[in-house]
XYZ file of C-alpha atoms in Angstrom:
604
model
C 70.811 87.141 54.980
C 73.507 89.154 53.242
C 72.831 92.292 55.277
C 73.723 90.463 58.493
C 77.256 89.629 57.388
C 79.963 92.289 57.073
C 82.004 92.362 53.872
C 85.098 90.184 54.136
C 87.229 93.292 53.684
C 85.638 95.013 56.698
C 88.014 93.315 59.126
C 91.315 93.790 60.836
C 93.592 91.074 62.215
C 95.054 90.858 65.705
C 97.107 88.017 67.159
C 99.928 86.806 69.364
C 101.747 84.484 66.898
C 99.948 81.387 68.140
C 96.379 82.306 67.335
C 94.513 85.324 66.010
C 91.148 87.040 65.797
C 89.241 89.142 63.280
C 87.563 92.392 64.331
C 85.065 94.050 62.006
C 84.594 97.781 61.515
C 81.641 97.790 63.936
C 83.793 96.511 66.810
C 82.698 92.849 66.737
C 85.133 89.970 67.094
C 83.480 87.463 64.783
C 86.330 84.969 64.324
C 88.632 83.561 67.012
C 90.109 80.081 67.336
C 91.792 78.979 70.536
C 94.394 77.920 71.536
C 95.934 77.720 68.024
C 95.197 78.903 64.513
C 93.902 75.447 63.592
C 91.881 74.879 66.777
C 88.066 74.939 66.818
C 86.523 78.395 66.848
C 85.198 80.150 69.948
C 83.757 83.095 68.024
C 82.544 82.226 64.534
C 79.606 84.488 63.645
C 81.500 85.336 60.456
C 80.372 81.927 59.202
C 77.036 81.678 61.019
C 75.375 84.812 62.356
C 73.195 82.911 64.850
C 75.224 79.860 65.897
C 78.815 81.062 65.542
C 79.279 83.261 68.611
C 80.810 86.725 68.937
C 82.200 89.442 71.202
C 80.336 92.611 70.273
C 81.507 95.979 71.630
C 80.138 99.164 70.027
C 78.444 102.487 70.792
C 74.867 102.110 72.015
C 73.755 104.892 69.657
C 73.332 104.214 65.951
C 74.250 107.661 64.589
C 78.012 107.116 64.579
C 80.652 107.122 61.882
C 83.299 104.402 62.168
C 86.958 104.513 61.197
C 89.616 101.860 61.632
C 93.405 101.929 61.585
C 96.419 100.185 63.013
C 98.509 101.932 65.642
C 101.501 102.759 63.402
C 103.993 99.929 62.810
C 102.141 97.515 65.121
C 99.420 94.868 65.154
C 97.260 96.947 67.521
C 93.915 97.635 65.837
C 92.045 100.849 66.664
C 88.354 101.183 65.828
C 87.075 104.760 66.186
C 83.475 105.893 66.581
C 82.594 109.515 65.870
C 79.315 111.158 66.870
C 78.055 114.636 67.702
C 78.126 113.732 71.397
C 81.607 112.304 71.549
C 84.411 110.233 70.072
C 85.222 106.745 71.310
C 87.985 104.270 70.512
C 88.522 100.549 70.953
C 92.121 99.364 70.867
C 92.126 95.625 70.215
C 95.280 93.563 70.602
C 96.687 90.321 71.913
C 99.703 90.639 74.235
C 102.760 88.812 72.899
C 104.332 87.049 75.867
C 107.114 84.550 75.071
C 105.580 83.641 71.691
C 108.101 80.869 71.012
C 106.689 78.749 73.859
C 103.463 76.948 72.906
C 100.680 77.584 75.394
C 96.922 77.298 75.728
C 96.772 80.630 77.587
C 95.963 83.609 75.378
C 94.350 86.984 75.971
C 92.428 89.538 73.950
C 92.553 93.073 75.333
C 89.775 95.485 74.345
C 90.809 98.894 75.624
C 88.281 101.753 75.581
C 89.094 105.454 75.420
C 86.908 108.523 74.961
C 89.041 111.439 73.698
C 86.100 113.846 73.471
C 82.579 114.165 74.867
C 80.658 111.200 76.239
C 79.930 107.799 74.774
C 78.007 104.768 75.993
C 79.171 101.391 74.739
C 77.049 98.260 74.765
C 78.625 94.831 74.722
C 77.768 91.155 74.464
C 80.068 88.190 74.985
C 78.582 85.034 73.471
C 81.174 82.292 72.942
C 80.265 79.143 71.021
C 82.877 76.476 71.656
C 83.936 73.832 69.142
C 82.457 75.580 66.109
C 79.205 76.067 67.985
C 78.774 72.365 68.709
C 79.640 72.339 72.433
C 77.371 73.872 75.086
C 78.950 75.820 77.922
C 78.186 76.750 81.501
C 78.348 80.288 82.789
C 79.544 81.480 86.181
C 79.361 85.211 86.864
C 81.134 87.162 89.571
C 81.259 90.778 90.638
C 84.020 91.544 88.149
C 83.468 89.188 85.259
C 82.480 85.740 84.121
C 83.828 82.284 83.380
C 82.519 80.304 80.387
C 83.306 76.591 80.636
C 82.741 73.746 78.190
C 84.206 70.339 77.485
C 86.246 72.027 74.746
C 87.884 74.790 76.753
C 87.075 77.795 78.854
C 87.201 81.588 78.736
C 87.496 84.112 81.538
C 86.128 87.621 81.024
C 87.464 90.476 83.150
C 84.991 93.358 83.057
C 85.103 96.956 84.343
C 81.334 96.911 85.013
C 78.714 94.544 86.346
C 77.405 92.029 83.832
C 73.887 91.149 82.787
C 73.346 87.426 82.399
C 71.628 86.540 79.121
C 71.085 82.817 79.186
C 74.616 81.396 79.098
C 76.026 84.649 77.712
C 76.622 88.072 79.224
C 76.169 91.670 78.154
C 75.758 95.172 79.452
C 76.821 98.751 78.884
C 79.473 101.205 80.026
C 79.534 105.008 79.797
C 82.816 106.908 79.540
C 83.537 110.631 79.574
C 86.382 112.560 77.972
C 89.724 111.267 79.264
C 88.327 108.022 80.679
C 90.055 104.700 79.978
C 88.537 101.293 80.655
C 88.603 97.894 79.069
C 87.808 94.205 78.893
C 90.252 91.316 78.950
C 89.211 87.907 77.640
C 91.571 85.108 78.640
C 91.559 81.474 77.655
C 91.343 79.129 80.611
C 89.133 79.114 83.715
C 91.670 79.365 86.531
C 92.035 83.155 86.685
C 89.654 84.921 89.054
C 87.845 87.710 87.165
C 88.961 91.162 88.232
C 88.261 94.671 86.930
C 90.966 95.668 84.442
C 93.117 98.499 85.750
C 93.579 101.493 83.408
C 97.307 101.726 84.143
C 97.745 97.991 83.548
C 95.849 98.230 80.263
C 98.061 101.091 79.137
C 101.181 99.122 80.107
C 99.999 96.126 78.051
C 99.320 98.456 75.128
C 102.799 99.970 75.294
C 104.541 96.621 75.680
C 102.660 95.142 72.722
C 103.512 98.185 70.603
C 107.165 97.891 71.653
C 107.282 94.232 70.573
C 105.986 94.923 67.074
C 108.070 98.029 66.515
C 111.216 96.335 67.723
C 110.636 93.445 65.308
C 109.835 95.751 62.405
C 112.991 97.763 63.057
C 114.919 94.777 61.673
C 113.588 95.453 58.172
C 116.083 96.456 55.504
C 113.388 97.723 53.111
C 113.063 101.497 52.771
C 111.527 101.700 49.321
C 108.588 103.443 47.681
C 105.819 101.339 49.204
C 107.090 101.109 52.753
C 103.719 101.328 54.514
C 102.136 98.555 52.420
C 105.214 96.347 52.613
C 105.473 96.768 56.374
C 101.785 95.947 56.822
C 102.225 92.846 54.680
C 105.241 91.813 56.753
C 103.379 92.253 60.047
C 100.484 90.246 58.614
C 102.807 87.365 57.695
C 104.303 87.541 61.182
C 100.805 87.416 62.702
C 100.048 84.308 60.627
C 103.184 82.484 61.800
C 103.040 79.980 64.667
C 106.064 81.186 66.623
C 106.872 77.956 68.530
C 107.678 76.169 65.255
C 108.095 79.011 62.768
C 105.360 77.563 60.544
C 103.126 80.122 58.776
C 99.482 79.310 58.064
C 98.000 80.112 54.662
C 95.225 82.273 56.151
C 93.503 83.047 59.421
C 90.142 81.574 58.436
C 88.231 78.681 56.986
C 85.126 78.735 54.846
C 85.251 82.236 53.379
C 84.053 81.764 49.810
C 85.797 82.310 46.495
C 82.273 82.814 45.144
C 79.558 84.009 47.539
C 76.898 81.319 47.736
C 79.179 78.740 46.101
C 81.026 75.636 47.264
C 84.617 76.831 46.790
C 85.162 77.215 50.536
C 88.326 75.758 52.060
C 90.152 75.553 55.365
C 93.437 77.459 55.076
C 94.559 77.417 58.725
C 97.435 75.062 57.978
C 101.012 75.233 56.766
C 101.577 74.455 53.097
C 105.128 73.570 52.089
C 104.656 75.914 49.134
C 103.215 78.874 51.031
C 105.669 78.526 53.884
C 108.681 78.388 51.585
C 107.550 81.496 49.709
C 106.681 83.296 52.967
C 110.129 82.890 54.477
C 111.770 83.997 51.247
C 109.664 87.163 51.297
C 110.538 87.884 54.939
C 114.192 87.105 54.317
C 114.262 89.655 51.500
C 113.155 92.258 54.031
C 115.985 91.329 56.392
C 114.077 89.036 58.772
C 116.614 86.212 58.600
C 115.700 84.725 61.983
C 112.103 84.201 60.870
C 113.308 82.449 57.744
C 115.581 80.176 59.755
C 112.761 79.138 62.078
C 110.682 77.865 59.177
C 113.671 76.123 57.627
C 114.152 74.236 60.893
C 110.494 73.226 60.726
C 111.009 72.182 57.114
C 114.130 70.272 58.128
C 112.027 68.130 60.450
C 109.599 67.365 57.619
C 112.537 66.240 55.461
C 113.833 64.055 58.259
C 110.451 62.522 59.089
C 109.459 61.894 55.487
C 107.268 58.870 54.869
C 107.293 57.933 51.166
C 103.885 56.924 49.900
C 101.672 57.565 46.903
C 101.732 61.282 47.662
C 105.509 61.511 47.924
C 107.965 61.966 50.798
C 106.401 65.301 51.780
C 102.792 66.156 52.447
C 101.664 69.301 50.733
C 100.422 70.683 54.059
C 100.680 70.073 57.800
C 99.334 71.420 61.019
C 101.516 74.082 62.606
C 103.079 71.515 64.933
C 104.118 69.337 61.993
C 101.408 66.684 62.370
C 99.447 65.704 59.276
C 95.976 64.764 60.546
C 93.854 67.072 58.385
C 90.839 64.905 57.639
C 88.237 67.041 55.901
C 84.681 67.301 57.239
C 81.821 69.784 57.016
C 80.019 71.857 59.610
C 76.516 71.158 58.377
C 74.892 73.062 61.261
C 76.446 76.336 60.006
C 74.903 78.214 57.103
C 78.236 79.630 55.919
C 79.210 83.178 55.065
C 76.147 84.664 53.329
C 74.905 81.156 52.646
C 78.181 79.837 51.206
C 78.070 76.173 52.138
C 79.457 73.755 52.983
C 81.747 75.112 55.686
C 84.757 72.802 55.687
C 87.273 72.066 58.420
C 90.371 70.040 57.696
C 91.537 69.779 54.117
C 91.114 66.777 51.862
C 93.844 68.036 49.534
C 96.474 66.943 52.048
C 96.857 63.573 50.299
C 97.189 65.054 46.837
C 100.347 64.781 44.772
C 101.553 68.293 44.024
C 105.012 68.126 42.540
C 105.668 71.867 42.639
C 106.232 71.840 46.413
C 109.669 70.303 45.919
C 110.759 73.224 43.775
C 109.551 75.837 46.247
C 111.138 74.011 49.186
C 114.521 73.543 47.504
C 114.518 77.114 46.229
C 114.055 78.348 49.808
C 116.789 76.047 51.102
C 119.167 77.121 48.336
C 118.747 80.838 49.064
C 119.295 80.202 52.776
C 122.359 78.085 52.089
C 123.901 80.813 49.955
C 123.722 83.141 52.937
C 124.413 80.945 55.917
C 125.576 77.472 54.817
C 123.455 75.631 57.378
C 123.239 72.161 55.805
C 125.114 69.437 57.665
C 125.889 65.866 56.668
C 122.709 64.342 58.061
C 120.574 67.093 56.592
C 122.175 66.676 53.197
C 121.453 62.947 53.234
C 117.773 63.703 53.812
C 117.719 66.291 51.050
C 119.500 63.924 48.690
C 116.911 61.192 49.305
C 114.123 63.592 48.372
C 115.945 64.706 45.227
C 116.345 61.078 44.220
C 112.577 60.626 44.678
C 111.937 63.625 42.424
C 114.228 62.084 39.798
C 112.108 58.957 39.773
C 108.663 60.554 39.981
C 108.703 63.944 38.258
C 106.739 62.724 35.231
C 103.701 61.476 37.170
C 100.322 63.116 36.632
C 99.360 65.223 39.655
C 96.731 67.553 41.105
C 98.925 70.635 40.692
C 99.428 73.986 42.357
C 95.731 74.880 42.331
C 94.701 71.618 44.046
C 92.147 70.680 41.417
C 89.652 67.980 42.293
C 88.924 66.952 38.741
C 91.669 64.364 38.291
C 95.439 64.312 37.868
C 97.173 65.889 34.899
C 100.713 66.544 33.678
C 100.805 70.174 34.834
C 103.499 72.304 33.272
C 104.040 74.308 36.462
C 104.629 71.098 38.416
C 107.159 69.936 35.832
C 108.837 73.338 35.897
C 109.142 73.221 39.680
C 110.686 69.747 39.507
C 113.255 71.351 37.212
C 113.777 74.016 39.900
C 114.171 71.351 42.620
C 116.894 69.565 40.679
C 118.577 72.783 39.602
C 118.758 74.044 43.193
C 119.908 70.667 44.483
C 122.772 70.716 41.963
C 123.697 74.230 43.048
C 123.566 73.308 46.760
C 125.741 70.243 46.195
C 128.279 72.304 44.259
C 128.209 75.173 46.747
C 128.834 72.924 49.734
C 130.919 70.235 47.969
C 128.330 67.656 49.032
C 128.482 64.144 47.569
C 125.790 63.724 44.922
C 125.061 61.927 41.631
C 125.349 65.216 39.739
C 125.400 63.584 36.319
C 122.072 61.828 36.951
C 120.496 64.926 38.447
C 121.649 67.074 35.543
C 120.394 64.611 32.950
C 117.002 64.461 34.686
C 116.779 68.236 34.949
C 117.510 68.594 31.241
C 115.008 65.836 30.383
C 112.292 67.757 32.241
C 113.094 70.888 30.268
C 112.995 68.999 26.992
C 109.621 67.437 27.817
C 108.069 70.770 28.809
C 109.105 72.357 25.525
C 107.987 69.333 23.495
C 104.628 68.671 25.185
C 103.736 71.855 27.052
C 104.195 74.266 24.153
C 101.178 75.163 22.043
C 102.494 76.204 18.655
C 99.198 77.775 17.650
C 99.071 80.066 20.655
C 102.857 80.386 20.942
C 102.541 79.740 24.673
C 103.078 77.161 27.388
C 99.756 75.632 28.435
C 98.394 74.554 31.801
C 98.928 70.827 31.272
C 99.867 68.501 28.454
C 97.078 67.936 25.923
C 95.314 71.174 26.837
C 95.087 74.573 25.187
C 94.209 76.355 28.461
C 96.733 78.831 29.871
C 97.825 79.051 33.508
C 98.926 82.173 35.418
C 101.284 80.025 37.487
C 103.743 80.157 34.575
C 104.231 83.853 35.393
C 106.764 82.633 37.981
C 109.130 81.287 35.293
C 111.486 84.307 35.035
C 111.655 84.753 38.812
C 112.701 81.131 39.162
C 115.242 81.477 36.343
C 113.578 78.745 34.346
C 113.008 81.048 31.387
C 115.017 84.122 30.456
C 112.952 87.326 30.194
C 113.950 87.599 26.520
C 113.158 83.977 25.599
C 110.565 83.698 22.844
C 108.855 80.933 24.812
C 108.448 83.306 27.740
C 107.354 86.300 25.661
C 104.758 84.222 23.833
C 103.418 82.780 27.084
C 103.236 86.210 28.697
C 101.342 87.582 25.709
C 98.880 84.694 25.848
C 98.274 85.132 29.576
C 97.700 88.857 29.074
C 95.165 88.168 26.357
C 93.225 85.389 28.115
C 93.672 85.805 31.880
C 94.314 89.496 32.550
C 91.255 91.690 33.139
C 91.984 95.386 33.711
C 95.338 94.470 35.293
C 93.844 91.762 37.553
C 94.785 88.161 36.798
C 92.698 84.982 36.846
C 94.713 81.894 37.674
C 93.015 79.876 34.872
C 89.641 79.535 33.203
C 87.662 76.860 35.110
C 85.072 76.681 32.314
C 87.725 75.755 29.755
C 89.652 73.578 32.205
C 87.166 71.864 34.568
C 88.596 71.531 38.068
C 85.924 69.280 39.584
C 83.994 72.098 41.284
C 80.878 74.077 40.437
C 80.828 77.824 40.066
C 83.363 80.502 39.261
C 85.871 82.570 41.187
C 87.445 86.010 41.244
C 90.852 87.109 40.069
C 93.666 85.595 42.116
C 95.578 88.337 43.929
C 98.850 86.451 44.178
C 98.812 85.994 40.403
C 98.366 89.734 39.931
C 101.485 90.400 41.986
C 103.297 87.644 40.054
C 102.244 89.498 36.914
C 103.862 92.657 38.303
C 107.045 90.725 38.955
C 106.958 89.189 35.469
C 106.533 92.602 33.849
C 109.389 93.948 35.947
C 111.752 91.188 34.871
C 110.698 91.595 31.245
C 111.713 95.259 31.405
C 108.199 96.723 31.154
C 108.619 98.883 34.238
C 105.915 101.457 33.497
C 103.375 98.676 32.972
C 104.567 96.916 36.109
C 104.266 100.023 38.232
C 100.773 100.841 36.968
C 99.515 97.294 37.605
C 101.091 97.355 41.083
C 99.584 100.716 41.994
C 96.179 99.596 40.708
C 96.396 96.413 42.762
C 97.108 98.371 45.933
C 93.736 100.099 45.545
C 92.026 96.738 46.096
C 93.475 96.398 49.594
C 91.019 97.023 52.391
C 91.130 100.146 54.534
C 93.963 98.628 56.602
C 96.114 97.426 53.712
C 95.002 93.799 53.991
C 94.061 91.381 51.210
C 91.992 88.232 50.961
C 92.699 85.565 48.368
C 90.736 86.956 45.408
C 89.056 90.058 43.995
C 85.479 89.933 42.699
C 83.868 91.644 39.721
C 83.071 94.850 41.616
C 86.317 94.962 43.589
C 85.100 93.032 46.629
C 87.500 90.755 48.476
C 86.783 87.024 48.284
C 88.219 83.923 49.908
C 89.987 83.383 53.190
C 91.293 86.458 54.945
C 93.919 87.710 55.308
C 95.752 85.521 52.813
C 99.488 84.908 53.246
C 99.973 84.167 49.529
C 98.789 87.654 48.592
C 100.935 89.490 51.127
C 104.127 87.560 50.441
C 103.773 88.132 46.694
C 103.137 91.838 47.348
C 106.447 92.007 49.201
C 108.358 90.218 46.438
C 106.826 92.388 43.722
C 107.506 95.611 45.655
C 111.141 94.787 46.411
C 111.972 93.771 42.835
C 110.078 96.627 41.196
C 111.595 99.143 43.573
C 115.094 97.936 42.753
C 114.426 97.973 39.002
C 113.046 101.512 39.129
C 116.098 102.674 41.063
C 118.409 101.078 38.510
C 116.483 102.694 35.667
C 116.716 106.115 37.326
C 120.467 105.804 37.798
């Protein structure tokens, strides 16, 4: 079973800012949802080799060496095949045409070139609509095929005649040195299949490259790790739904935190937390417009709040702002290397996670300092949410890590409520907005006092994960960045020392110990990549720059061949969890920017 699934890291990401696809190093598209990130999959062999569907395009011969790279400063993925008879390339990309307008029409371009010699490519297009649950009908023509189901349609434009294989198609194509050909797969059945023109393919390639390079030219970062930071920024852009500005947490669902285990979640949605941190990372690189788009999306969530047991804000939404995320399982799929169940939707949507208010208000505060965008009506909505936090900050909750083992008084959640109130006070003062500042200040200070009184373990000299526990939590690494604890505070230094002793393994950081702090799930997990980058940031702010740089450089070696990261790192360096993960890339950016600045200051 395991030999039939590529490693999670053996993938590149392409997309058009409304949906995306994964391409493995053998030239197979094994994950593609259409028409949005959170829509049912069309190709899903990454999660079921037999029932998931795929678009395979690779040399017919087996004696080839493969290489993969991105066309510099773009989201165009190039897979190269080298053999004694010739060299072939596939350039995979999705044209970006008016990304801010939501549409169900999307295209994947697979452009073939042979720079040297001769190469024969074989291909197979086998869609499986609605996660492989919906049958489809096939209609072939001289220049392609149309796949139609009750859950959508695809049109394939082919440069060669197709062989019908049941309800799928396949074939082969031979190219000589200098030849260019390609396939275009479009969503929707209305386009008549036609052979892709080499000049038109090249024009699409150049226009797509121009789009990405023009966007990236807006970056203000020119530091030591430019290539990695730029790739992280492009990845975050690829994971953002342009019509609303809402970033998804990852491109996939069901990729396991432990191969063969049950820790498999659907991350194709927008978390308040992840989105707020994403836009702050992009804003720090100079992409202010991207940050503003998400803040407008967040503004609508503030305005349309519906107070209930889970608070005025949901922890996550679909990219259009709706909140129907009922969790179910795809029992007909075996899961990646047998990692079942495969879940769609996310049952954590109804959880109470108090930290989201801190992340949201921190993002709003940093935007307000730059642009002062909050009006009267917007302030009234913000004020209502702050008042809710004042009344509910001391509830038990599920916490940042979305545990399913019962609510607790998590220290990180309390700390982020402190951040929410602190930023609200600053916003009110900055904009001279009417507010009950005395009440907010008293509540903020009461939170701080409770954390120190009940979250501090005198024996370990550290803040713990939740009250009544002696387990530590890597989330507390964010405390200096959020200005909750000073880098010289004995509380912070003790907590950092405890985390290093219990959760750091050869520079990689576990988020907590699930054996010591049961989270309601079986099995274990890898180190959490975002926490490792938070560790870098914490070391930087504590003044341990040599340690910070070494941990950062080590962490970069765990990226895949394209500079992409999943959610976690396994015992032997393998990538685990959904891929690519926004959390990891945004924290990479933050760590790089801060460390770069600190190293420059030290040098001067």
